[in-house]
Coordinates of C-alpha atoms in Angstrom, one line a residue:
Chain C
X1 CA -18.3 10.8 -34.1
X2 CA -15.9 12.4 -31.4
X3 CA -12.5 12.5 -32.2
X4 CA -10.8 11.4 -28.9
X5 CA -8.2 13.3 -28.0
X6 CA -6.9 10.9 -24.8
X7 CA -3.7 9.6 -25.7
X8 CA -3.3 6.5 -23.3
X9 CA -3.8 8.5 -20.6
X10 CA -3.3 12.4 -19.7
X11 CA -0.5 11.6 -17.7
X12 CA 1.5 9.7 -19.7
X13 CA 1.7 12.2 -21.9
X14 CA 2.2 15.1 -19.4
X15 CA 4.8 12.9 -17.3
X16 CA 7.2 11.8 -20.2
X17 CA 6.8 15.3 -22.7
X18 CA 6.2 18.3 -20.8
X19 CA 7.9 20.0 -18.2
X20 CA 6.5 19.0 -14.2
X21 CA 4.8 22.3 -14.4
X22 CA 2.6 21.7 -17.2
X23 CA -0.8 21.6 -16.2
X24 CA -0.3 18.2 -13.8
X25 CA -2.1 18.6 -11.1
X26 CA -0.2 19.2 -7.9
X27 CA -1.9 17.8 -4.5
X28 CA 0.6 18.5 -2.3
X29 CA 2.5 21.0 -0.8
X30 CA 5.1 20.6 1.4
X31 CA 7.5 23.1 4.0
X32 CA 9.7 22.5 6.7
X33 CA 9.5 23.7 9.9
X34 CA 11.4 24.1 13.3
X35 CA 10.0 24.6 16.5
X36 CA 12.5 26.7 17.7
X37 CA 14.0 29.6 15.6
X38 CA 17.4 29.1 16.8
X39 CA 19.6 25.8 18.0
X40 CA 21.7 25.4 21.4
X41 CA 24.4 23.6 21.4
X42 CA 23.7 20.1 23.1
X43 CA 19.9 21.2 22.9
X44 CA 17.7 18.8 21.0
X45 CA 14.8 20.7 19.2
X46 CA 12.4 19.5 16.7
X47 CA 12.3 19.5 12.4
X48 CA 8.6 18.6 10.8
X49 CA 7.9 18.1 7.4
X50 CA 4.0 19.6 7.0
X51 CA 2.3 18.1 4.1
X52 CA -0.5 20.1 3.4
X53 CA -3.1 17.9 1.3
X54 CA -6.1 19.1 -1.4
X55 CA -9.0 17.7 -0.9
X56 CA -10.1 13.8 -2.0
X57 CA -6.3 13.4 -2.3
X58 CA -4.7 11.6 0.6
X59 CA -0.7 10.2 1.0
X60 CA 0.4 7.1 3.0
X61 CA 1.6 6.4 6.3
X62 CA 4.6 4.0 7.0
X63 CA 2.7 0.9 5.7
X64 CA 0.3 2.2 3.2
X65 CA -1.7 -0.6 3.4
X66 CA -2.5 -3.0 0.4
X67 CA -1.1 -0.8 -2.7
X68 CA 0.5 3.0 -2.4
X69 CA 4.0 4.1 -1.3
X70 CA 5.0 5.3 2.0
X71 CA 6.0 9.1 2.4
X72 CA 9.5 9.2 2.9
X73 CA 12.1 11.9 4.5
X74 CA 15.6 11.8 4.3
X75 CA 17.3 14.5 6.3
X76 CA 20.7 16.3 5.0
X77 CA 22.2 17.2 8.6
X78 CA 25.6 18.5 9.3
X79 CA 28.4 16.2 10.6
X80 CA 27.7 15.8 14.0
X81 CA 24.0 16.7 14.1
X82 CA 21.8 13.3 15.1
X83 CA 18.3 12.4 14.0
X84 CA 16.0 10.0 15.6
X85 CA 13.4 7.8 14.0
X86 CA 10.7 9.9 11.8
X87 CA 7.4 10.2 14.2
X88 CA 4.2 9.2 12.5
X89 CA 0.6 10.9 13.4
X90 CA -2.0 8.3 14.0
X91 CA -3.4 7.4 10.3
X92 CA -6.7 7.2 8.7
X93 CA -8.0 3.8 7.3
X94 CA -9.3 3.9 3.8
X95 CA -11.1 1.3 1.9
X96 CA -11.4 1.5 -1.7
X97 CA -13.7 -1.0 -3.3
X98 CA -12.4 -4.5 -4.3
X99 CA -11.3 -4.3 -0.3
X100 CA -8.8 -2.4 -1.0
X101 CA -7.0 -1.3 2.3
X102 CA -5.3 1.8 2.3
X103 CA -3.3 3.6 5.9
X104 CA -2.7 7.3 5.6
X105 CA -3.3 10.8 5.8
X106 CA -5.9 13.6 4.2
X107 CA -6.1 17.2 4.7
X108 CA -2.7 17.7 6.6
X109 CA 0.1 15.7 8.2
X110 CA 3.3 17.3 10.2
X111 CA 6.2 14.5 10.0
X112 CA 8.4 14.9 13.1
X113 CA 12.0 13.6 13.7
X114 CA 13.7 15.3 17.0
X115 CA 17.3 16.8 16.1
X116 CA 20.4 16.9 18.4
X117 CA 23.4 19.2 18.1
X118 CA 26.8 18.1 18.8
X119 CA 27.9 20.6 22.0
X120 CA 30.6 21.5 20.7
X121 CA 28.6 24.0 18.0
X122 CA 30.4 27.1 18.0
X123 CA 27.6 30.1 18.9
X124 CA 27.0 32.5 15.9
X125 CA 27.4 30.8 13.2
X126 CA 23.9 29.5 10.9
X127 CA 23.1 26.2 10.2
X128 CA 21.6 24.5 7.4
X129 CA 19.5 21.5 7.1
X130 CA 17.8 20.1 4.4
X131 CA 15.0 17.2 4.0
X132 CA 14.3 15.3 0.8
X133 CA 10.6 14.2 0.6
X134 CA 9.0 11.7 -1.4
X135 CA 5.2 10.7 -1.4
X136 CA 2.2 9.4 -3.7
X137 CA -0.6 11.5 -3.8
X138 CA -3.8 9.3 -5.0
X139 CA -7.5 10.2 -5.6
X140 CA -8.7 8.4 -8.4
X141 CA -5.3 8.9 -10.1
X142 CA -2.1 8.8 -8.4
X143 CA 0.5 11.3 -8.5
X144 CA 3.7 11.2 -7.6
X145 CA 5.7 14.2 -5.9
X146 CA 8.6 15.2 -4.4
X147 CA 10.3 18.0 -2.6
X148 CA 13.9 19.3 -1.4
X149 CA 13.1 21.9 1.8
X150 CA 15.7 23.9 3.1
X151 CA 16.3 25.6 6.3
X152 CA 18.8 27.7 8.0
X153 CA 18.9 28.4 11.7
X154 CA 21.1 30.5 13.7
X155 CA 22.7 29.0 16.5
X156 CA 22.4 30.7 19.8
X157 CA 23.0 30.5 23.4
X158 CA 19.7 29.3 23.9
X159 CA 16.6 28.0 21.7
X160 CA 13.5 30.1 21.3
X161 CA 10.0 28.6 20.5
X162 CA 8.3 28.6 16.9
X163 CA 5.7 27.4 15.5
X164 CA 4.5 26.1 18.5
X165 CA 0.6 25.9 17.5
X166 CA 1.5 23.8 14.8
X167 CA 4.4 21.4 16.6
X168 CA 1.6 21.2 19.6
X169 CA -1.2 20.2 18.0
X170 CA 0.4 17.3 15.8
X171 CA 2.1 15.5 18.9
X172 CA -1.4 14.9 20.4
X173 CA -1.7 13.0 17.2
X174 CA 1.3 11.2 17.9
X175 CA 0.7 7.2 19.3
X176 CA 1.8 7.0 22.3
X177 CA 4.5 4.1 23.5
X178 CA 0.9 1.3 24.9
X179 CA 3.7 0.3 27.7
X180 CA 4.5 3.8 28.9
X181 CA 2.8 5.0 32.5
X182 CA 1.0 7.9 30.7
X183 CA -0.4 5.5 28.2
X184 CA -4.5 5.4 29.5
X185 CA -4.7 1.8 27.4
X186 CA -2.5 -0.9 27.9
X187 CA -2.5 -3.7 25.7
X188 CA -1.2 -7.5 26.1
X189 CA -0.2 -9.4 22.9
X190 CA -0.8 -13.6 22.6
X191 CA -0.3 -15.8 19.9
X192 CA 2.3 -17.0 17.5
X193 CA 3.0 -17.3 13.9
X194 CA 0.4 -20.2 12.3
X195 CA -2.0 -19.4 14.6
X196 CA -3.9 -16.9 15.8
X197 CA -2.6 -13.8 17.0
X198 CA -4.2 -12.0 19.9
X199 CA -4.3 -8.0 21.4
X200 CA -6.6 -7.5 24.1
X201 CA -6.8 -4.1 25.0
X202 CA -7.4 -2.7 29.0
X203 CA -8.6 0.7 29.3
X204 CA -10.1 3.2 31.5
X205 CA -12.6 4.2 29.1
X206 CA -14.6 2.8 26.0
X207 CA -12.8 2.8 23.1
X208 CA -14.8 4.1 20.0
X209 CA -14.0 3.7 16.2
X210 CA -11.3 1.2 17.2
X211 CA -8.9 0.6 14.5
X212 CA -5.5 -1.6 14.1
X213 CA -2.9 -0.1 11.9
X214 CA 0.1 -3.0 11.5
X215 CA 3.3 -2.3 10.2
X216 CA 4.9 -5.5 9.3
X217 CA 8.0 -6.0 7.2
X218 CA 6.7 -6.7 3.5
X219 CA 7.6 -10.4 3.7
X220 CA 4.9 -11.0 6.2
X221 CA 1.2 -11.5 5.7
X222 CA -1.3 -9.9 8.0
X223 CA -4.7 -11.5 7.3
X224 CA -8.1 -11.9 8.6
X225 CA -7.9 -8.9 11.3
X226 CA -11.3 -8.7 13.3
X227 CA -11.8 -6.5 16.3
X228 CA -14.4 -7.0 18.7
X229 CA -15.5 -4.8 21.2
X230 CA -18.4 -6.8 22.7
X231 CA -17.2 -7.6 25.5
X232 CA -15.3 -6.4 28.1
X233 CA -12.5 -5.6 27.0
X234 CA -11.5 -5.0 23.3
X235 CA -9.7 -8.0 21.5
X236 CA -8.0 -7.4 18.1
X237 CA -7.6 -11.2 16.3
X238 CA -5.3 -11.4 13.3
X239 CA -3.0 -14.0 11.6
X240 CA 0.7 -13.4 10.1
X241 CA 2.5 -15.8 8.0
X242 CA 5.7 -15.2 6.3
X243 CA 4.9 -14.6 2.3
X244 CA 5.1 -17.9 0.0
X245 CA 9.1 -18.7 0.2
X246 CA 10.6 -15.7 2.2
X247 CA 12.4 -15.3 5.3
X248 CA 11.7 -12.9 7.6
X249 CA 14.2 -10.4 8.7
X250 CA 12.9 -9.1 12.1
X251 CA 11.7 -10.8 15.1
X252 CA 8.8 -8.3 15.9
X253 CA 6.5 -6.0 14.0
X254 CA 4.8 -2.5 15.0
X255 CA 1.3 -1.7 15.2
X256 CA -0.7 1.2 16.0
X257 CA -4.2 0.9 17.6
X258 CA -5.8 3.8 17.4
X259 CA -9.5 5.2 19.2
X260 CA -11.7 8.1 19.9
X261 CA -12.0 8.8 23.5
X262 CA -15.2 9.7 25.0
X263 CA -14.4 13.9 24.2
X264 CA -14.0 12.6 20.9
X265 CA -10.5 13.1 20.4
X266 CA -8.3 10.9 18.1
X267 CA -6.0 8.9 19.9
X268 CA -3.1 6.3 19.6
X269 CA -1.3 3.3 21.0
X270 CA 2.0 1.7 19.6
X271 CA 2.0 -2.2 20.4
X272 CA 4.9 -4.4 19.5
X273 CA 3.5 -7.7 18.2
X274 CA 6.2 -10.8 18.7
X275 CA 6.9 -13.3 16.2
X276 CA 7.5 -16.7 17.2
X277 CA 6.5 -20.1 15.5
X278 CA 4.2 -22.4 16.8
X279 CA 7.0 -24.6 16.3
X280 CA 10.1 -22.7 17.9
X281 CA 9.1 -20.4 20.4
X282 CA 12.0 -17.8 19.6
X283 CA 12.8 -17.5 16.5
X284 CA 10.3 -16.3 13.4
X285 CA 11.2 -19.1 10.9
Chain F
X1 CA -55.7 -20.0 7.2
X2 CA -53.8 -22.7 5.0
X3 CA -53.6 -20.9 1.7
X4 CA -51.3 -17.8 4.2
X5 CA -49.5 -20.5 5.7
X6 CA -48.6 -21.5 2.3
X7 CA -47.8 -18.3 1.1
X8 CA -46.1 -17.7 4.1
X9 CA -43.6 -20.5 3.6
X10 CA -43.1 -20.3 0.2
X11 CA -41.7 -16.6 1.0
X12 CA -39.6 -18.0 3.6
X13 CA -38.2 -20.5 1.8
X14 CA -37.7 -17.6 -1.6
X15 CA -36.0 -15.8 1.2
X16 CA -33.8 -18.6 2.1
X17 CA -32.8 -19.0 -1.2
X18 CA -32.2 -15.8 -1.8
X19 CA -29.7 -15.6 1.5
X20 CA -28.0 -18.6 -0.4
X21 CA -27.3 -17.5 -3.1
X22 CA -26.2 -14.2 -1.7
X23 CA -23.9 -15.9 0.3
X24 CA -22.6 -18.2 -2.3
X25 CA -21.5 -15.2 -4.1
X26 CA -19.4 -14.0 -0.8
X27 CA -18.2 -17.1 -0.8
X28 CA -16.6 -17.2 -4.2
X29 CA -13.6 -16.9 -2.6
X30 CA -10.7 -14.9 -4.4
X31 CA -8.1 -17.6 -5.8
X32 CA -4.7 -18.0 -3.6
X33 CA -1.5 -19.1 -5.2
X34 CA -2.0 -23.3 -5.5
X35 CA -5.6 -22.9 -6.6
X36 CA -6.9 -23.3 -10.2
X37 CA -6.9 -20.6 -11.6
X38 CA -10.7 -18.9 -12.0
X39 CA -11.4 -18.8 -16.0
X40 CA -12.2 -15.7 -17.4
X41 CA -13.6 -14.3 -21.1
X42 CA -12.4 -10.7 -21.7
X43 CA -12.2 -8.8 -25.0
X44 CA -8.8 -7.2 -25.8
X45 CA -8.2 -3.8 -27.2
X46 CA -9.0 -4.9 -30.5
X47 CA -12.5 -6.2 -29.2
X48 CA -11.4 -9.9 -29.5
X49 CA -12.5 -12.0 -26.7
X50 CA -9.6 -13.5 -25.5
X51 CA -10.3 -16.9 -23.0
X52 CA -7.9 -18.4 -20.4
X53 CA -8.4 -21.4 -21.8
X54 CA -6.9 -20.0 -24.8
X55 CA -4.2 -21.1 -23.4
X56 CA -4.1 -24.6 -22.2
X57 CA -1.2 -26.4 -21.1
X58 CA 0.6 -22.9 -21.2
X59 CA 2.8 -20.6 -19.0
X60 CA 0.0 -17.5 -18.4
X61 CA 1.0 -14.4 -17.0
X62 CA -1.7 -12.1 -16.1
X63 CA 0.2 -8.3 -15.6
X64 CA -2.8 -5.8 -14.3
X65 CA -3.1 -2.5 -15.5
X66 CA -3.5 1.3 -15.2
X67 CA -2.4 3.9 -17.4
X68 CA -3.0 6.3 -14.6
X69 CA -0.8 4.5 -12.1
X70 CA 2.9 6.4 -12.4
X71 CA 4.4 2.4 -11.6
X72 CA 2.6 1.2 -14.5
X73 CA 3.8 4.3 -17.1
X74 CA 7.5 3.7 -15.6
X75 CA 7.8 0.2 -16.7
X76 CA 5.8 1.0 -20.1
X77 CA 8.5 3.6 -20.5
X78 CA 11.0 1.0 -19.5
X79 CA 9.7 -1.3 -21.6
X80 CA 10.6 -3.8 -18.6
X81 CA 7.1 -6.4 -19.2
X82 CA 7.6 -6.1 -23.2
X83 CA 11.4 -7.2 -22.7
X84 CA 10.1 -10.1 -21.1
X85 CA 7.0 -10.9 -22.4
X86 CA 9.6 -11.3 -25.6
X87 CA 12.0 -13.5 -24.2
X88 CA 9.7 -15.8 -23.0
X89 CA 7.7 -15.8 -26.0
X90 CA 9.5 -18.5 -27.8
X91 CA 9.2 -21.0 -24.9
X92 CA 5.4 -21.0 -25.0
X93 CA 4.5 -18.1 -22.3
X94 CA 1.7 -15.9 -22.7
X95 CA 1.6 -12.2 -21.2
X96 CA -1.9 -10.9 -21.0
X97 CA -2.4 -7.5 -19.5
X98 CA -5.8 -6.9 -17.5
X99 CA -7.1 -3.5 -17.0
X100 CA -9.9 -3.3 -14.1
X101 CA -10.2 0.5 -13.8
X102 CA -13.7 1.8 -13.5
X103 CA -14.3 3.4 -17.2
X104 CA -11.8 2.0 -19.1
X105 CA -12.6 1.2 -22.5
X106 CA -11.1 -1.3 -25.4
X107 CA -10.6 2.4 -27.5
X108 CA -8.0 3.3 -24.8
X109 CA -6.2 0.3 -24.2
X110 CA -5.8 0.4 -27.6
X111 CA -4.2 3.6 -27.2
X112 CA -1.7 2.5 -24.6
X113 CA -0.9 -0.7 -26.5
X114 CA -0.3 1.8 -29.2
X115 CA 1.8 4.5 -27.3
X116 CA 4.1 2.0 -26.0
X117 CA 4.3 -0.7 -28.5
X118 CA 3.3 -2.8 -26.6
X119 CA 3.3 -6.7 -27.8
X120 CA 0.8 -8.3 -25.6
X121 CA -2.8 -7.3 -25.3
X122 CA -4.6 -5.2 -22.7
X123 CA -7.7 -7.2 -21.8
X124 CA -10.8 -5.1 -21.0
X125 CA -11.9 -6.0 -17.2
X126 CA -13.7 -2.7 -16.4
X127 CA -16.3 -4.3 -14.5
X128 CA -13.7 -5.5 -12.5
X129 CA -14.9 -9.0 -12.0
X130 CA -11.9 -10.7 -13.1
X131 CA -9.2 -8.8 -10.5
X132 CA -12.0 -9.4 -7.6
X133 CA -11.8 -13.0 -8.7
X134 CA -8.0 -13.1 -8.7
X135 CA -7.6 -10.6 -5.7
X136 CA -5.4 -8.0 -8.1
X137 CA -4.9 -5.1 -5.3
X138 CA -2.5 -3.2 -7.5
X139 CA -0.9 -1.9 -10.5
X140 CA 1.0 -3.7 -11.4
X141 CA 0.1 -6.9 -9.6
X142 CA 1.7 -9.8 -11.6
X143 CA 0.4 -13.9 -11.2
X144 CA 1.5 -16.5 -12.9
X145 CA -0.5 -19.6 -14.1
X146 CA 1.5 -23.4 -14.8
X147 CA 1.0 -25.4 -17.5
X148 CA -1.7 -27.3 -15.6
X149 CA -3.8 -24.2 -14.9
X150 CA -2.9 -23.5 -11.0
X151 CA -2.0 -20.2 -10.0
X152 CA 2.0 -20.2 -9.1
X153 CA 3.1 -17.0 -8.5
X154 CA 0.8 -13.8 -7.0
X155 CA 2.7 -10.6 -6.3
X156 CA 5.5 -7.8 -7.6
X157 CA 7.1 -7.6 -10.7
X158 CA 10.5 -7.3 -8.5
X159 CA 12.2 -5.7 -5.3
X160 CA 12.8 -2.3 -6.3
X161 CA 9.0 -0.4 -6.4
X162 CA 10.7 2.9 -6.6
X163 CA 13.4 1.9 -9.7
X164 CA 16.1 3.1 -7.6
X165 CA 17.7 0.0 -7.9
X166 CA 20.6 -1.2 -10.1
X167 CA 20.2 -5.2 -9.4
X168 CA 16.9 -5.8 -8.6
X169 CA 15.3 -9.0 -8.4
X170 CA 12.7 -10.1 -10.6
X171 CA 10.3 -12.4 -8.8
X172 CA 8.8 -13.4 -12.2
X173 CA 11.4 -14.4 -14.5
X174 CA 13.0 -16.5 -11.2
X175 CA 9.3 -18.0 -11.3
X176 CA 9.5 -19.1 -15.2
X177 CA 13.2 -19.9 -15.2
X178 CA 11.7 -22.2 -12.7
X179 CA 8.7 -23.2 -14.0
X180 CA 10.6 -23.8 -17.5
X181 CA 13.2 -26.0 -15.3
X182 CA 9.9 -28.5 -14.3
X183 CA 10.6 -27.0 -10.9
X184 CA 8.1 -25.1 -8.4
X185 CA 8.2 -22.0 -7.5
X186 CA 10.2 -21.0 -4.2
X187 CA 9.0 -17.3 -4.0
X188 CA 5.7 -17.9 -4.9
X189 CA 4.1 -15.0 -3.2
X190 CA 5.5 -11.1 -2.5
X191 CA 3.7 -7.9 -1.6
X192 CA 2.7 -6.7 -4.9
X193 CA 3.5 -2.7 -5.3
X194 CA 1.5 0.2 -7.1
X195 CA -1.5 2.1 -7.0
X196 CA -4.7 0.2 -5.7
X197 CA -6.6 -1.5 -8.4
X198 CA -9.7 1.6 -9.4
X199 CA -12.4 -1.2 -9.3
X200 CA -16.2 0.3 -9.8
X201 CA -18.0 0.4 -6.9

């Protein structure tokens, strides 16, 4: 008879015992980058967070979907230094079996948030900014990981470019704003909470491998999503109802349709979905 | 020829039923919080089969499982369902853990039941049939089943996923203090957190 040595689980034992080095597998790697290698005052520039991903392994986008945990950053700036809102690379859809609906990323992801100096920064002196990171890492297990990345900069009279390759080829990833002139899909959003929600997409092109990626708060339901691209133009149907008993906090929710355009490349809208009531036409609940 | 025309049609109508049943089966539609809940037969870690109707005209709580899932290890470590599962004990609730990952076995849930003292039983659902039935998406995905057998609560343990919390709400002793009070429950479904359930294929 074999003597089993699988105490509940590897990683309970490796994740309570031992020291995070031990053995655990670790998916991820993460760095931080700049794109220029030295700040202006005044002179917005950009920070990523690159999450570089082993194979089978992915991590989750804003919404991760049915089950998973968002990747979070939480930037250490100096007083006076402002962030904007974390950018997100159009995701991948995953389905696991029991329909299992996951948003995220494999292989890579650069995480982007633009920085501003104050203009007042006094020329010579070095900088130092710092991100906290925080993801789950899943194949068949999941792994949770996090990171602190530092990085000093020098500021100058002027910026100069780094990393440009990289910082270039992630914001063609990024979604771009569906109302915004250089948006090549525009999209018009129907329908109300109770009912049946509506996008119908207009576009210059066909849209392939159409995909809906919502980011709702967690108190509302998204259900029964079907896209249909019969005809001529694309329609995305949903519904959204607030969970059994909760109030909803926001009047709106995010979503993220995203394509392949006839070269093939992955692309991205953002669409802002409404919330109103059948009943009250202006407020969720 | 009438003996093809027979056979013919009795194919087509073997095909028929075949599409019927095969639909039947997609439409056994996963149970949403008001239904009855589906019955299941599962053996525990000991190898005991253990029945929801086991448990008639008691409060059920079905807690489903992973060992390999860092939410579930941090509330094993916590001891946060034991503390509860204890509490309630006395006023006739029953906490049943359900494991549905692909390759489990009764040996290790025996293990876990073992490693964290656990003092409910882990229920082997390796085929997965149960948590398709309920719709368990994660773990931990907590519902709760009323005295009459209707599914009254489907969702998270509480507010805080990440523990980061120092007052978090639980969703499912706010259910039982309610359910014990004769009452309904008001938050009767949340967005369950944790890995995704590792059904088999």
């Amino acid at each position: 008879m074999t003597r089993s040595i699988f105490v509940c689980g590897v990683l309970a034992v490796l994740t309570s015992a031992l020291p995070a080095q031990a053995a655990e597998p670790k998916p991820v790697d993460a760095q931080v980058l700049a794109d220029t290698r030295s700040i202006a005052p005044g002179q917005p520039f950009t920070l990523g967070v690159l999450l570089k991903i082993a194979s089978g392994w992915h991590i989750y986008w804003k919404n991760p979907g049915d089950a998973g945990a968002p990747t979070e950053i939480r930037l250490d700036l100096p007083r006076g230094f402002v962030a904007s809102d974390l950018r997100w690379p159009v995701p991948t859809k995953f389905t696991q079996p029991g329909d299992i609906v996951g948003y995220g990323y494999e292989n890579a992801v650069l995480l982007t948030a633009t920085i501003t100096p104050p203009k007042d920064l006094q020329v010579g002196q070095s900088i130092d900014l710092s991100a906290q990171v925080h993801w789950l890492s899943c194949r068949d297990v999941c792994i949770p990981g996090d990171a602190t990345l530092r990085l000093s900069l020098p500021v100058a009279g002027r910026s100069t470019p780094a990393n440009s390759d990289t910082f270039n080829h992630w914001r063609s990833r990024l979604p771009l704003e569906a109302a915004s002139p250089q948006s090549p899909v525009t999209a018009s959003v129907t329908g109300s909470i109770g009912s049946d929600f509506t996008i119908t997409l207009q576009s210059q092109f066909p849209l392939r491998h159409l995909e809906w990626f919502p980011a709702p708060e967690p108190a509302l339901e998204v259900s029964d999503t079907a896209i249909n691209t019969a005809g001529p133009q694309p329609v995305i149907r949903f519904k959204a109802r607030p969970l059994g008993g909760q109030k909803l906090l926001n009047h709106s929710f995010e979503s993220v349709a995203a394509f392949s355009t006839p070269s093939g490349q992955r692309q991205g809208i953002r669409i802002t979905v409404p919330l109103k009531s059948a009943a009250s036409q202006d407020k969720p609940n | 020829m009438t003996s093809t025309r027979i056979r013919f049609a009795v194919s087509g109508l073997a095909i028929i039923g075949l599409l019927s049943v095969s639909r039947a089966r997609a439409q056994d539609k996963v149970a949403a919080v008001g239904d009855k809940a589906p019955a299941f037969s599962l053996p525990d870690h000991t190898g005991k089969t253990v029945s929801l109707a086991d448990f008639k005209d008691k409060i059920v709580i079905l807690e489903w499982w992973n060992e390999g899932c860092p939410y579930c290890l941090r509330h094993a470590r916590n001891g946060t369902m034991k503390a509860i599962a204890a509490k309630y004990q006395p006023k006739d609730v029953v906490w049943l853990a359900i494991n549905s990952t692909n390759g489990s076995s009764n040996q290790s849930n025996a293990q876990c039941v073992e490693r964290f003292e656990l003092n409910y039983p882990i229920l082997n659902d390796s085929a997965g049939s149960v948590g398709r039935r309920y719709g368990a998406k994660t773990t931990p995905h907590l519902f709760i089943i009323d005295r009459q057998g209707v599914l009254a609560y489907s969702g998270a343990i509480d507010d805080d996923s990440e523990g980061r919390k120092d007052n978090d709400t639980n969703y499912v002793t706010n259910a039982l203090d309610e359910l014990l009070a004769g009452k309904s429950v008001t938050v009767n479904q949340t967005k369950p957190y944790g890995c995704s359930v590792k059904y088999a294929r």
